[in-house]
CSV table of C-alpha atoms in Angstrom, one decimal:
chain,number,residue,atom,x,y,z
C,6,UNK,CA,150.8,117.5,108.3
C,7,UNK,CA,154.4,116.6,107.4
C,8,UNK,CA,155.3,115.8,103.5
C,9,UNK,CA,158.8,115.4,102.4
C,10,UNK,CA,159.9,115.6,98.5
C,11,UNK,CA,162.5,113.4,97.1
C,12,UNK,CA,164.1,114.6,94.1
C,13,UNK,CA,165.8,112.2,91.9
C,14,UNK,CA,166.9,114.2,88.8
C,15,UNK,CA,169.9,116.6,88.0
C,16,UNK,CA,168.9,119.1,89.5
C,17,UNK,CA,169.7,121.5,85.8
C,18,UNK,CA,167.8,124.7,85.3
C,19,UNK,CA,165.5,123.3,82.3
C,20,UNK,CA,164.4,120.6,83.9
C,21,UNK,CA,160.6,120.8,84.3
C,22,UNK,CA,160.1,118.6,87.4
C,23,UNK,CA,161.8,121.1,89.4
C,24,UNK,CA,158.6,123.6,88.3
C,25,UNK,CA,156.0,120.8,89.2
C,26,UNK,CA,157.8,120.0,92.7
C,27,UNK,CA,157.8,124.3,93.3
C,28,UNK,CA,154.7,124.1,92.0
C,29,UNK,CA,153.4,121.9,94.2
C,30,UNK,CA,155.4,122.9,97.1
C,31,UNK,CA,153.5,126.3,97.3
C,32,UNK,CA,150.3,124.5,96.9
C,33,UNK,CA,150.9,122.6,99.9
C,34,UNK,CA,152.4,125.4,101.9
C,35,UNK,CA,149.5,127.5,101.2
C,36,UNK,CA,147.3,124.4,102.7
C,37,UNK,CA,149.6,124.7,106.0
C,38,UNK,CA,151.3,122.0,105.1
C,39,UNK,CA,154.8,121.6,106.6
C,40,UNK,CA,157.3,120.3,102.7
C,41,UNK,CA,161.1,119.2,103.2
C,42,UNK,CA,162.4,118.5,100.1
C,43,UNK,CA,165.8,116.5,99.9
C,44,UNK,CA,167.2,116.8,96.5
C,45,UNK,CA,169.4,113.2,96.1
C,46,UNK,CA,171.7,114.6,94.1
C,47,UNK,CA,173.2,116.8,96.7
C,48,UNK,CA,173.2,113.5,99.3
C,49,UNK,CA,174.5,111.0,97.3
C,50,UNK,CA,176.7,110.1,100.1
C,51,UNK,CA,174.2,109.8,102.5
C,52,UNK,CA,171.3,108.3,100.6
C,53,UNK,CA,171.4,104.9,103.3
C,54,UNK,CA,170.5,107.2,106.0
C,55,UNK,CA,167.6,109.1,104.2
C,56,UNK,CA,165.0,106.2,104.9
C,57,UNK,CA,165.1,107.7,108.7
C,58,UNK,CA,163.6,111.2,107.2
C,59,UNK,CA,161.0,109.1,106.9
C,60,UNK,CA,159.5,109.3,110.3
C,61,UNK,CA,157.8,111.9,111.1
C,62,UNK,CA,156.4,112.1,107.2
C,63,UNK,CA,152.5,111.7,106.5
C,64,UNK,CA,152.7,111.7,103.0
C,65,UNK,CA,155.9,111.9,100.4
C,66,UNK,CA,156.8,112.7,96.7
C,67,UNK,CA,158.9,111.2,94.5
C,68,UNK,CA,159.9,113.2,91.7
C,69,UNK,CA,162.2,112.5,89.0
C,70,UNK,CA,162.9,113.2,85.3
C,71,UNK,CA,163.4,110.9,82.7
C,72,UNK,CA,166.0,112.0,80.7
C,73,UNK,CA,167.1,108.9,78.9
C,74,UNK,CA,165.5,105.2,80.1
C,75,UNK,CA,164.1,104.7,83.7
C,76,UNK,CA,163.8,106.7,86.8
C,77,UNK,CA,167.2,107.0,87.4
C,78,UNK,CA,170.1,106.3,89.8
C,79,UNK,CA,169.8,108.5,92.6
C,80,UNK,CA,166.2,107.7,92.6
C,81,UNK,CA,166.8,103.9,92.5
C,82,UNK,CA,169.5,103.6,95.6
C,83,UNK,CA,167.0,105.9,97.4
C,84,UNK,CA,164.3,102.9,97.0
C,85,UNK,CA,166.7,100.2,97.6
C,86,UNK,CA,168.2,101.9,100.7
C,87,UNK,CA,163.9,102.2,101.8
C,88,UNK,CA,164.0,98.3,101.2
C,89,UNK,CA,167.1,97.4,103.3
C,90,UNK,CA,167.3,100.1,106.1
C,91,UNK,CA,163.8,101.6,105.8
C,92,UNK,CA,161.2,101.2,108.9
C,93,UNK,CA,158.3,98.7,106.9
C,94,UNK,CA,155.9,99.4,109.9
C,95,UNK,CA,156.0,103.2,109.0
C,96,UNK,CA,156.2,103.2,105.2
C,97,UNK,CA,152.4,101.1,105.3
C,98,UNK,CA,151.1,104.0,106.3
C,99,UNK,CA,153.0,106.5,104.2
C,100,UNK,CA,151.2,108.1,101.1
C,101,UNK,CA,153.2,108.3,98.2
C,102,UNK,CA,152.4,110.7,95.1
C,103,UNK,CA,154.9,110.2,91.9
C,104,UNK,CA,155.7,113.0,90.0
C,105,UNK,CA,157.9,112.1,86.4
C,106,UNK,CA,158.5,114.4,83.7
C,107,UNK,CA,160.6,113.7,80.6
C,108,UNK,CA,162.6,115.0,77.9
C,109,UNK,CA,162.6,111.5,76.3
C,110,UNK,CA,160.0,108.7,75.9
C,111,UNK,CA,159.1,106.8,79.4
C,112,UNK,CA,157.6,108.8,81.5
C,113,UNK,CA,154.8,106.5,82.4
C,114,UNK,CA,156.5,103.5,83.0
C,115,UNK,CA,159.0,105.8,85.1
C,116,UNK,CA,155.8,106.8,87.3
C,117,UNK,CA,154.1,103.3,86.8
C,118,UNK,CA,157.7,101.8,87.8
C,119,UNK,CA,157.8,104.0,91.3
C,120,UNK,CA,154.0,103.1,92.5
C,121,UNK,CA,154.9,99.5,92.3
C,122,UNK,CA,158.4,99.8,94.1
C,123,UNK,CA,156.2,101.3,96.7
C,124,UNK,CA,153.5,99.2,97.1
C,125,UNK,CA,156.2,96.3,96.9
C,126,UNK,CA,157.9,98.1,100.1
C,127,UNK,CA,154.1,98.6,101.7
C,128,UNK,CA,152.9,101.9,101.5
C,129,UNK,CA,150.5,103.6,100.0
C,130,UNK,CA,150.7,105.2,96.2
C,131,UNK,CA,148.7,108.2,94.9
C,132,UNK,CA,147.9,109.5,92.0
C,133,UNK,CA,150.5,111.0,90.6
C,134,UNK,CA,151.8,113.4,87.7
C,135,UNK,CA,153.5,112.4,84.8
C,136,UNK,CA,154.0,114.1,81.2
C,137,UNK,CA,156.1,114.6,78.3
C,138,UNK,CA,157.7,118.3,78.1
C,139,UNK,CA,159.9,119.1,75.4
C,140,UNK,CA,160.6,122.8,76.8
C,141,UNK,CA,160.0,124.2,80.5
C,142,UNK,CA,158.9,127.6,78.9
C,143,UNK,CA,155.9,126.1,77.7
C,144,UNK,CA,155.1,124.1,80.7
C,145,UNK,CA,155.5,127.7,83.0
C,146,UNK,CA,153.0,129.6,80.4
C,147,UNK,CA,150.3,127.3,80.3
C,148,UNK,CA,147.6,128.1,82.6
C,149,UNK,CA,146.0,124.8,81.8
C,150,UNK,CA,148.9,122.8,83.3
C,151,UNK,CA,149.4,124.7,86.3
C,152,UNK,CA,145.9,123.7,87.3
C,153,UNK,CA,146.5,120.3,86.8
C,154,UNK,CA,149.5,120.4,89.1
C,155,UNK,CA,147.4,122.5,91.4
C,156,UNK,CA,144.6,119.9,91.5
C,157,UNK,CA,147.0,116.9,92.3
C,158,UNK,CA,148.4,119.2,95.1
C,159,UNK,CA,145.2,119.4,96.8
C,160,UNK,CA,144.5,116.1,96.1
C,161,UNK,CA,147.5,114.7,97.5
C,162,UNK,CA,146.8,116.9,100.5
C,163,UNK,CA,142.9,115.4,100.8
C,164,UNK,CA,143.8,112.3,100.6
C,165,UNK,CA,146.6,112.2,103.4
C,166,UNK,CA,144.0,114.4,105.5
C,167,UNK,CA,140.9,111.9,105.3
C,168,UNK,CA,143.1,108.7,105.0
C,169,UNK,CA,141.7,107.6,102.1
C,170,UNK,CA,141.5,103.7,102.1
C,171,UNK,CA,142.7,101.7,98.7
C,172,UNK,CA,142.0,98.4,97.4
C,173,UNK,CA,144.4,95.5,97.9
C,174,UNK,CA,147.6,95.5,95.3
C,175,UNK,CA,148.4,92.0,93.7
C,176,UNK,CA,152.4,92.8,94.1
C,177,UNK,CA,151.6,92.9,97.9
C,178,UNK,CA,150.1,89.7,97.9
C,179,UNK,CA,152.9,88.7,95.5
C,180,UNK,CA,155.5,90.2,97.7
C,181,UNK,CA,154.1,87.9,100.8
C,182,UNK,CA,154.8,85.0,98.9
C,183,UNK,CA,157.5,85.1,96.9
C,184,UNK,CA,159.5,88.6,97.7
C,185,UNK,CA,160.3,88.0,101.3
C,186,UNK,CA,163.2,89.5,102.8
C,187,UNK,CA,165.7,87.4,104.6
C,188,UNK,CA,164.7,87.4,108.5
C,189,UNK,CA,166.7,90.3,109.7
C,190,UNK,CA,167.1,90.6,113.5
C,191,UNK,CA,168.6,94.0,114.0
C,192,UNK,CA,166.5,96.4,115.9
C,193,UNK,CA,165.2,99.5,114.2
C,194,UNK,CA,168.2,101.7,116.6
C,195,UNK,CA,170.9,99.2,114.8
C,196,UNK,CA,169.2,98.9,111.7
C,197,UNK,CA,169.5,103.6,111.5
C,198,UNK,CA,173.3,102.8,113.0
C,199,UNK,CA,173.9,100.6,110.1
C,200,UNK,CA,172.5,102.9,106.9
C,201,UNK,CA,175.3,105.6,109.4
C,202,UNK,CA,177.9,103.6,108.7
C,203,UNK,CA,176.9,102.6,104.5
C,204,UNK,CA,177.1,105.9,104.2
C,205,UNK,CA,180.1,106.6,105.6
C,206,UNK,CA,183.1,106.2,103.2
C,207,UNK,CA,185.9,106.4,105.6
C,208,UNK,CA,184.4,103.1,107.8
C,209,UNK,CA,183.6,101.5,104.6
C,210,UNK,CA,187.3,101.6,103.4
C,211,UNK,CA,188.7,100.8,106.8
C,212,UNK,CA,186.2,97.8,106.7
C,213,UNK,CA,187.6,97.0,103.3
C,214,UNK,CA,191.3,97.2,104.3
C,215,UNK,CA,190.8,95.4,107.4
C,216,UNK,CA,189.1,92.2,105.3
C,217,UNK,CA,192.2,91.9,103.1
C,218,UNK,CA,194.3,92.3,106.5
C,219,UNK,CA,192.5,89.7,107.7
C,220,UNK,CA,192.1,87.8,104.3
C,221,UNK,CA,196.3,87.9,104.0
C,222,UNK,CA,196.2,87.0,107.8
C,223,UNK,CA,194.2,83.4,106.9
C,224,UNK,CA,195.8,82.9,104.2
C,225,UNK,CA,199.8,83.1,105.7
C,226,UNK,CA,197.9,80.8,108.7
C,227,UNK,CA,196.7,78.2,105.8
C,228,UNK,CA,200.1,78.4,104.1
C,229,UNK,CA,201.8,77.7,107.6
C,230,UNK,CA,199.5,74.7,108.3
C,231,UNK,CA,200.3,73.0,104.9
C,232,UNK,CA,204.6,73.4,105.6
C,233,UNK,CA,203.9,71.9,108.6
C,234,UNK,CA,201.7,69.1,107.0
C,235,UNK,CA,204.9,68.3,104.2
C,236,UNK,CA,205.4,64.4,105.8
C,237,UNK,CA,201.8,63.8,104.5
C,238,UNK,CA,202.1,61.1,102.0
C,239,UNK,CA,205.4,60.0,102.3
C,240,UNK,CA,205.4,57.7,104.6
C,241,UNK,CA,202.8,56.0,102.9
C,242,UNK,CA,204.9,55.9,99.7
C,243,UNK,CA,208.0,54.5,101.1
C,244,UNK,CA,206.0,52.0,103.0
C,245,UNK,CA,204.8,50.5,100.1
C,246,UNK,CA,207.7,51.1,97.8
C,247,UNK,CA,208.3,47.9,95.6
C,248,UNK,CA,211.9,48.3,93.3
C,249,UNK,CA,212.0,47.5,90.1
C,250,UNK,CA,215.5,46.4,89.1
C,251,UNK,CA,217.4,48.8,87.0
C,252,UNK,CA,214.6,51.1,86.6
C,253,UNK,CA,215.0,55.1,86.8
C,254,UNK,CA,211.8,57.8,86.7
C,255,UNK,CA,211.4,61.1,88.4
C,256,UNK,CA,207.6,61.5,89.0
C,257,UNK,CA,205.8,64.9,90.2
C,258,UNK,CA,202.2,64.5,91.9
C,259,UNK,CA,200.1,67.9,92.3
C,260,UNK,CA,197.8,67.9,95.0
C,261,UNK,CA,195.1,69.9,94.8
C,262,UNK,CA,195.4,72.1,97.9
C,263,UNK,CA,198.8,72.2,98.1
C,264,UNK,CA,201.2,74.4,96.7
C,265,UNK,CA,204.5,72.4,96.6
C,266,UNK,CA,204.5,68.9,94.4
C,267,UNK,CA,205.0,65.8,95.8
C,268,UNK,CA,208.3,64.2,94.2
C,269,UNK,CA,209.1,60.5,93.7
C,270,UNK,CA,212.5,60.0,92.6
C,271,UNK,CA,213.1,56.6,91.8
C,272,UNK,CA,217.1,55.4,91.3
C,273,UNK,CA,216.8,51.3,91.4
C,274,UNK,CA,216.6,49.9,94.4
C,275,UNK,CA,216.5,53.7,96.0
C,276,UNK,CA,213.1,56.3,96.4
C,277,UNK,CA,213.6,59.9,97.3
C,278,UNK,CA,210.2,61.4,98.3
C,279,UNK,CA,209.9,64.8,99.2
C,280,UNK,CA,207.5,67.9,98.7
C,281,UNK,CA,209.5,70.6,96.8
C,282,UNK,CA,210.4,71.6,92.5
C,283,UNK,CA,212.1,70.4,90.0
C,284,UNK,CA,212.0,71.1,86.3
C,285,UNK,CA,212.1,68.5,84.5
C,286,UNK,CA,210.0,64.7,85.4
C,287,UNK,CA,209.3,61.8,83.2
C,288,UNK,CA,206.0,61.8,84.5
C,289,UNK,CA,203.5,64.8,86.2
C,290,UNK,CA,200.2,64.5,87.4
C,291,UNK,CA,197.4,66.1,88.6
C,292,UNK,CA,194.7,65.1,91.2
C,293,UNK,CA,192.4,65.8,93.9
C,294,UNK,CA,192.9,65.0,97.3
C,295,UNK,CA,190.2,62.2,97.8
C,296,UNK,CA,191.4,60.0,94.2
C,297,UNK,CA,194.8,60.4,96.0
C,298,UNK,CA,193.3,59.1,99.1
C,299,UNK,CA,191.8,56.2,97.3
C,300,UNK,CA,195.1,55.5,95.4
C,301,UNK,CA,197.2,55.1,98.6
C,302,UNK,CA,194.5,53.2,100.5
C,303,UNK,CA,194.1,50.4,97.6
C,304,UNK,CA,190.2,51.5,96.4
C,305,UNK,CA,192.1,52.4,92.8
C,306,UNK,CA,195.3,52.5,90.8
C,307,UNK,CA,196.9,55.2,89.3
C,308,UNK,CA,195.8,53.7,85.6
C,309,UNK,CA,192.5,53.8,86.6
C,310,UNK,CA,192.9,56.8,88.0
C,311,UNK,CA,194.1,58.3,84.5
C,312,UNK,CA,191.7,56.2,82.7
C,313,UNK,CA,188.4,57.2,84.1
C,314,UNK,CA,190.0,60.9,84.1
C,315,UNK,CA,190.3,61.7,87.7
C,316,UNK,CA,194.0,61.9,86.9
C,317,UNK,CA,195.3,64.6,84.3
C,318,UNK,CA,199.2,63.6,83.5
C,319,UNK,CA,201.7,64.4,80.8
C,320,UNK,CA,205.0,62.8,79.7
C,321,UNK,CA,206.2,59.1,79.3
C,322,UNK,CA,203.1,56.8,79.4
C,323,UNK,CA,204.8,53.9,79.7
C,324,UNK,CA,206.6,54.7,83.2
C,325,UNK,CA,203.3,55.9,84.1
C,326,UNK,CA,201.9,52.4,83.9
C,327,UNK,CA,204.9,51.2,86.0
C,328,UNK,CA,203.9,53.7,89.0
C,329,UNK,CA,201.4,51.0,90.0
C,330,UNK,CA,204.4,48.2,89.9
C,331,UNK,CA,206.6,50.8,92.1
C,332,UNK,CA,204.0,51.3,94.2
C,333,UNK,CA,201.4,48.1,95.5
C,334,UNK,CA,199.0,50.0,98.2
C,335,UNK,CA,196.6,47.0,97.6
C,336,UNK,CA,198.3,44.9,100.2
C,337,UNK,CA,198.1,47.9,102.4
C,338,UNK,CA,196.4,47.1,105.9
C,339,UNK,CA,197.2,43.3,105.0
């Protein structure tokens, strides 16, 4: 029989789950039974991978100390790691005994908390241990206590032997329903290669610098596109460019999308149109693509554009209302 002890706390000298997992430990070695422990604290960086320890395990611990609020964070990436890498098929048929101590208040919603993670990920919880100890002094001199960890030991140890059957869990009915993963199509050999390479810090910052390579890549590709694309519009504009005599107005459209504004410089009889900057207009606006699009092919003025507030615009109203005058795409296509 193969059990394997997962240690979530601190690993400090006071802290009194480590004398309930030793405790135990010896119990079960005594029994024959064959204990890793893996003490998460000193694997931080490989937590992804630990799911595959998994394996060859009959039964498991979880043990951690609650030294504050909850079972902790070493604890909690361990069971989220189980959810995304871990091998579902084995965990059903995993026994799982929790073991919480505290220094604080919580220790049975800590323990309560770490049955129903594994039931929710399939397996099978025990009964476990969990208890309030103010000092480890008083937890290694009482006889009384040490029995109790002894009888959960063998406990743990005949119900793994016998393969004691439970009664259905609601959350696993739950889970069915409502707590379905999405459909994951990795093998179990790619799914262990990728918790390898979670783990790994070196390929996750090479994966990281490679996005924003390519990231800067797309984005220099975009920017290219839209120089090229700098006649959009103006053709349009002159096309349907209607004079008004004696009238002057520098106007700035912003596109959304594009970076450069769209410049109608009006001088009488005369339009310069051109993608670029200036500093100073009489008029500027601001506009999506598709109200520009309906503008230019007659579905909607500019004043109704700004009226109905698909158009943002600051400066002179009144040679705002004369863009539609300089500017008649209603008779485009006439």
């Amino acid at each position: 029989m193969n059990i394997n002890i997962y240690y979530g706390g601190r690993g400090i000298i006071d802290d009194p789950t480590l004398f309930v997992m030793n405790k135990m430990q010896e119990i079960l070695e005594e029994l024959r039974v064959k204990v890793t422990r893996f003490n998460l604290y000193e694997c931080k960086n490989t937590i992804p991978t630990l799911p595959q320890t998994l394996k060859d395990a009959d039964g498991i611990i979880l043990a951690t100390t609650v030294e504050w609020y909850g079972i902790g964070g070493y604890m909690q990436q361990f069971l989220d790691a189980c959810w995304l890498f871990g091998d579902k098929e084995k965990i059903a048929g995993i026994y799982m005994c929790p073991v919480v101590m505290s220094t604080t208040y919580g220790e049975r919603e800590a323990k309560q908390n770490l049955s129903t993670a594994w039931e929710i990920l399939g397996g099978r919880p025990c009964s476990g241990i969990c208890g309030y100890i103010e000092n480890t002094v008083t937890l290694e001199m009482n006889e009384q206590y040490g029995r109790i960890i002894e009888k959960k030991a063998e406990n743990l140890y005949r119900t793994i032997s016998q393969c004691m059957a439970s009664f259905p869990a609601s959350n696993q009915a739950v889970k069915q329903k409502v707590a379905v993963m999405k459909p994951n199509d990795l093998t179990p050999q790619e799914t262990e290669q990728l918790s390898r390479y979670v783990s790994d810090d070196s390929y996750v910052q090479r994966q990281k610098q490679d996005i924003q390579e390519l990231t800067s890549l797309f984005r220099d590709m975009l920017s290219e596109g839209e120089a090229d694309n700098e006649e959009e519009y103006i053709g349009v504009f002159r096309k349907y460019f209607r004079p008004q005599p004696g009238f002057d107005a520098d106007y700035a459209i912003t596109i959304e999308g594009k970076k450069k504004k769209l410049i109608l410089s009006v001088r009488g009889p005369k339009l310069e149109c051109y993608y670029g900057s200036q500093e100073r207009f009489d008029v500027e606006m601001q506009l999506a693509r598709g109200i520009l699009e309906d503008i230019v092919n007659g579905r909607m003025t500019f004043q109704r554009a700004f009226m109905s507030g698909g158009m943002r615009t600051k400066g002179d109203f009144k040679v705002l209302r004369t863009l539609d005058q300089l500017f008649v795409f209603e008779e485009r296509g006439k």
